[in-house]
Tab-separated table of C-alpha atoms in Angstrom:
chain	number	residue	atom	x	y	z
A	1	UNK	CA	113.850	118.533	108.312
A	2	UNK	CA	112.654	116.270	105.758
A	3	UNK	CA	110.458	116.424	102.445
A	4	UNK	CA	107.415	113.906	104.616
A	5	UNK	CA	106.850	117.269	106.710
A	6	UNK	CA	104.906	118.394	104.118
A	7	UNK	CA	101.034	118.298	103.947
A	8	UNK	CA	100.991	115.198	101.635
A	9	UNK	CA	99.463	116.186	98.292
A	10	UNK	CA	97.622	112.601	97.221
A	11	UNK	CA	96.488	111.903	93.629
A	12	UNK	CA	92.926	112.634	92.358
A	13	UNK	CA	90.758	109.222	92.886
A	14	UNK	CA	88.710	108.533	95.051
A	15	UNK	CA	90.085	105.421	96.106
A	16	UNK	CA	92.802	105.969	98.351
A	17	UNK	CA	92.176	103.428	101.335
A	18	UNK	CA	91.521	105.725	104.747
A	19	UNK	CA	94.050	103.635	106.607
A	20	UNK	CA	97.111	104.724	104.370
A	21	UNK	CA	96.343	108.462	103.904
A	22	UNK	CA	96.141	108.678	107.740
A	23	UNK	CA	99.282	107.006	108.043
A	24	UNK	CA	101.079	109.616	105.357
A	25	UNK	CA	99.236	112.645	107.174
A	26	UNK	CA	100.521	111.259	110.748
A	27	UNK	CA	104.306	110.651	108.742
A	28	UNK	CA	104.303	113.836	107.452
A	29	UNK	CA	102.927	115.903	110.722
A	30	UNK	CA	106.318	114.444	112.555
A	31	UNK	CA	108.664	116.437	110.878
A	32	UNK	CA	111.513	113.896	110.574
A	33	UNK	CA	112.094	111.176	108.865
A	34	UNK	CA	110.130	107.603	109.455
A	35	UNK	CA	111.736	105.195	107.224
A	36	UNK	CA	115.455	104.506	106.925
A	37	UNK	CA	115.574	101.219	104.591
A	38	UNK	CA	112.088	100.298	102.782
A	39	UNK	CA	109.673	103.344	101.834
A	40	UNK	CA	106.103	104.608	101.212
A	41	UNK	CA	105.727	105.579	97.665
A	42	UNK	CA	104.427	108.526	98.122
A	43	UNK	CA	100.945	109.931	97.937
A	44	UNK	CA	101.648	112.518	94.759
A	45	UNK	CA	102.974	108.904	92.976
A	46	UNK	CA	100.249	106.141	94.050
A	47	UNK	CA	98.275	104.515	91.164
A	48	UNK	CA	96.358	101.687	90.068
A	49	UNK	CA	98.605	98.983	88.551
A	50	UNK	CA	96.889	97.381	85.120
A	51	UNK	CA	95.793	94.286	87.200
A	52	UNK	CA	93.673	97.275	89.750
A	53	UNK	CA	96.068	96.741	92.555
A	54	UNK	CA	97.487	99.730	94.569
A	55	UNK	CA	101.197	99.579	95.397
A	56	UNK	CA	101.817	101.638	98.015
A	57	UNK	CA	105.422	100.370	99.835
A	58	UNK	CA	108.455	99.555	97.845
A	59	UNK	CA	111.554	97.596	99.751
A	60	UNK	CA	114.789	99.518	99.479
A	61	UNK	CA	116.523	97.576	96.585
A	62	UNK	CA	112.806	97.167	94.855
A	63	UNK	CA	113.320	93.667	95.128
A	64	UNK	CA	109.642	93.562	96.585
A	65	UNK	CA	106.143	95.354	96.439
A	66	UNK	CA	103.538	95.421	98.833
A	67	UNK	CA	99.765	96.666	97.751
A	68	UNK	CA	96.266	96.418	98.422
A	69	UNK	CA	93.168	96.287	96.505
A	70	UNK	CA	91.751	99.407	97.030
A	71	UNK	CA	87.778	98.078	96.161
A	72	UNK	CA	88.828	95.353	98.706
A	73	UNK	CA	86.500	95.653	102.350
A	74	UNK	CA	89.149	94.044	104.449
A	75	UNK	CA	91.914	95.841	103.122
A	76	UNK	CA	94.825	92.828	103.021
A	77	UNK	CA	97.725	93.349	102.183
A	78	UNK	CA	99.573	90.953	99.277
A	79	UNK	CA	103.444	90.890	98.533
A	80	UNK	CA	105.428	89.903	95.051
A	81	UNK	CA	108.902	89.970	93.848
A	82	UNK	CA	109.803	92.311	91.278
A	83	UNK	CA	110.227	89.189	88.668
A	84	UNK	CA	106.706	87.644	88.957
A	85	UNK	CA	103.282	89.075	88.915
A	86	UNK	CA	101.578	87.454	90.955
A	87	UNK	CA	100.357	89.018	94.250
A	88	UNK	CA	100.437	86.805	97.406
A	89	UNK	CA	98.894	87.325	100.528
A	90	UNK	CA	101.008	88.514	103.645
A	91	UNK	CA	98.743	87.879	106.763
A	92	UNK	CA	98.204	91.589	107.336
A	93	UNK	CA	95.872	94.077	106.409
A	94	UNK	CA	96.368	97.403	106.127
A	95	UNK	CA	96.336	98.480	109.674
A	96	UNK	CA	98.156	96.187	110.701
A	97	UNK	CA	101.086	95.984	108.439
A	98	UNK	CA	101.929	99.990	108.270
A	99	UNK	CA	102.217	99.600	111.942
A	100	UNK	CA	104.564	96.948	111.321
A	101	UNK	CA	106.385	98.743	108.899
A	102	UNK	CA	106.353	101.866	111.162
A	103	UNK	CA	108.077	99.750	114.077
A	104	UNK	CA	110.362	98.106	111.772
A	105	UNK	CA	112.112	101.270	110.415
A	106	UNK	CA	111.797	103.076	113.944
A	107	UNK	CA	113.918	100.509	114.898
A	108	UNK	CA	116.433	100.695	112.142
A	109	UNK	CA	116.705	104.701	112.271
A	110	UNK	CA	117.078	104.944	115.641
A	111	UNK	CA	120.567	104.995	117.206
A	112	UNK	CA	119.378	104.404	120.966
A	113	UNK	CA	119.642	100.448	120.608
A	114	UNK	CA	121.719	97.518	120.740
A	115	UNK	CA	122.099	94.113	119.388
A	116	UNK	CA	123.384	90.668	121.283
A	117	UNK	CA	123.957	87.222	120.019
A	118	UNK	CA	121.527	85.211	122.720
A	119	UNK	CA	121.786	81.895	123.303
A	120	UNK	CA	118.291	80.262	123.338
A	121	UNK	CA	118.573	79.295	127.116
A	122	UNK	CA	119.642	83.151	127.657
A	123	UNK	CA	116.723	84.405	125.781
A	124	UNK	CA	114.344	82.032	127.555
A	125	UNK	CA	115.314	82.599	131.217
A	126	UNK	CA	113.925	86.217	131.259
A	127	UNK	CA	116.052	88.371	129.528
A	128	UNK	CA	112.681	89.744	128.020
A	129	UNK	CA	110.830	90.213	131.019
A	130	UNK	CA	108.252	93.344	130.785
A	131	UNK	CA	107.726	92.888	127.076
A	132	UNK	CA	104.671	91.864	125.284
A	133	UNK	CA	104.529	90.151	121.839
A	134	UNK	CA	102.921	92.311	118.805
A	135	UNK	CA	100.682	90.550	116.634
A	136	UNK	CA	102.768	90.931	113.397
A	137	UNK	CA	102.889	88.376	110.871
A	138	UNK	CA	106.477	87.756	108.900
A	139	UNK	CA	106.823	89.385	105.770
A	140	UNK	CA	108.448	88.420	102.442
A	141	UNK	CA	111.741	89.952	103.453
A	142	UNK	CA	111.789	88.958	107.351
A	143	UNK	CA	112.517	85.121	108.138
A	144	UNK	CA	109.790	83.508	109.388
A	145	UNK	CA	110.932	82.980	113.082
A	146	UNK	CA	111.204	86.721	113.356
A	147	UNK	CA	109.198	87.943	116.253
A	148	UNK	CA	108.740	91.698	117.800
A	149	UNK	CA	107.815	92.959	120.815
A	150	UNK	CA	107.419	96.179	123.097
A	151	UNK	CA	107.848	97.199	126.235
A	152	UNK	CA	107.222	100.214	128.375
A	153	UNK	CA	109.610	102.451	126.598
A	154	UNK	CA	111.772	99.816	124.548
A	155	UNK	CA	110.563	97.635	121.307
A	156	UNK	CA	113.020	94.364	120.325
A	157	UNK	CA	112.833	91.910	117.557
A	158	UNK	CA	114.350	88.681	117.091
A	159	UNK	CA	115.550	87.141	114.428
A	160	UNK	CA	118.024	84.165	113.503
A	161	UNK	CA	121.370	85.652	113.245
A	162	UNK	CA	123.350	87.125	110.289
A	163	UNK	CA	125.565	84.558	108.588
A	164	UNK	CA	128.816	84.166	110.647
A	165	UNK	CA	127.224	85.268	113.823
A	166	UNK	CA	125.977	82.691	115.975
A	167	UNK	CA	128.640	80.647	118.111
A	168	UNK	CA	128.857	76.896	116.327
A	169	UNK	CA	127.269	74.236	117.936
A	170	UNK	CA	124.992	76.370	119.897
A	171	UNK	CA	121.002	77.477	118.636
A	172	UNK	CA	121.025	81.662	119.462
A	173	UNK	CA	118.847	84.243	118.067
A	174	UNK	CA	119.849	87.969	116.817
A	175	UNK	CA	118.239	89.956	119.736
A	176	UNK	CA	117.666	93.601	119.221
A	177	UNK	CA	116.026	96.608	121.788
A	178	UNK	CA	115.494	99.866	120.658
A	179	UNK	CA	114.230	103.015	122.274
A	180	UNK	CA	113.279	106.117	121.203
A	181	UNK	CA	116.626	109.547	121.774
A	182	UNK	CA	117.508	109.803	125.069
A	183	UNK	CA	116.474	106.468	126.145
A	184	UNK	CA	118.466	104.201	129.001
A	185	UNK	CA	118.877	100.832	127.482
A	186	UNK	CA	121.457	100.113	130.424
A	187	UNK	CA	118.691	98.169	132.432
A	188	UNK	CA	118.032	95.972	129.588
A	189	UNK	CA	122.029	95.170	128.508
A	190	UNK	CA	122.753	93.961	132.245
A	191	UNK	CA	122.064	90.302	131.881
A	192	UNK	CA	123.482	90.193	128.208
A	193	UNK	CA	126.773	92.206	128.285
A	194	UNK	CA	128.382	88.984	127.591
A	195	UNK	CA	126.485	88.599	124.410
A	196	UNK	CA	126.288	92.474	123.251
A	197	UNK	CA	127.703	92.827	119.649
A	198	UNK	CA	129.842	96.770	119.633
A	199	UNK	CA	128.303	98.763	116.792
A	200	UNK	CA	130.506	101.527	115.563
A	201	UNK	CA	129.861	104.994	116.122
A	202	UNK	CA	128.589	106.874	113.503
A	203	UNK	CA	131.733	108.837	113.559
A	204	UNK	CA	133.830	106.168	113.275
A	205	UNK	CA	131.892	105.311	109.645
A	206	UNK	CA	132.504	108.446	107.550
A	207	UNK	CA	132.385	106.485	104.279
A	208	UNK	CA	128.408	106.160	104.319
A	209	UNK	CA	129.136	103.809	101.356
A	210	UNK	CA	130.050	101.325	103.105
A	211	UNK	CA	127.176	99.395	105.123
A	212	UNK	CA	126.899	99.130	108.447
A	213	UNK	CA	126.710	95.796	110.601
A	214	UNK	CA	123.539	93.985	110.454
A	215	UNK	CA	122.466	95.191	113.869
């Protein structure tokens, strides 16, 4: 059990935007974790920066914030790097990027999912049939041809592949489905056995220390 199944205790202003303490009281009602990589800072810690901007998610090495202007109507969300302050614009409001964010580290914490090194030919000739494109803008720390989806019972996001990955000579994308415990990906690694990257058990990795394959 972890410390978000606690009632989140948020800090006294009034300005909190509606969107993110929902999304801390749903986090915290699930009584398990919710991110794996990037985090929420969490309610007890959210303040006003000097400038009147509200950081609110941190990426894992803090080489990036994310925050919103909580007097703001529209509620968009802006991005900078932890050597410049200046906030930039991301594409997403609120909403719409904690939903993002939510998918994103579902999909990294879960271990019902696979990764395959598609060819683009592979990835165009149905090997996503069923699945419906979110409406999620890039971030900062995504490359800008990354694209998500969801199916019935499945998400999958790709992405160019890691450094050393893709075949030479040949344009492929990182292709990875994910599924909530006790999921049957079998149906959707049928067509692209020949292209499924092996990830090691998490047996098989008992230094934690040591990071595990990009996928």
């Amino acid at each position: 059990m972890s410390d978000e199944s606690a009632e989140p205790a948020f800090p006294q202003f009034a300005d909190v935007p509606r969107e993110l303490a929902e999304w801390h009281k749903a986090a915290s009602s699930t009584g398990m974790r919710v991110t794996f990589q990037d985090h929420a800072v969490k309610p007890a810690d959210l303040k006003r920066e000097a400038d009147g901007m509200l950081v609110f998610w941190i990426e894992n090495q803090h080489g990036y914030y994310w925050a919103v202007d909580p007097e703001s109507t529209d509620r968009q969300v802006f991005d900078r790097t932890n050597t410049s302050d200046t906030w930039r614009p991301t594409g997403e409001n609120l909403e719409r990027f904690l939903l993002h964010r939510t998918v994103h580290e579902a999909l990294l914490g879960t271990e019902v999912k696979f990764s395959a090194v598609v060819p683009t030919e592979v990835l165009e000739s149905g090997a996503l049939n069923g699945f419906s494109a979110l409406p999620f803008a890039p971030l900062v720390n995504e490359s800008s041809s990354t694209r998500w989806l969801c199916g019935g019972d499945a998400l999958a996001r790709i992405a160019p592949p890691p450094a050393g990955y893709a075949p030479p000579g040949q344009e492929s994308w990182m292709l990875t489905i994910a599924a909530a415990p006790g999921a049957d990906l079998r149906r959707y690694r049928s067509g692209l056995e020949p292209h499924v990257l092996e990830r090691p058990r998490r047996e098989e990795r008992p230094d934690e220390s040591i990071p595990a394959p990009p996928f």
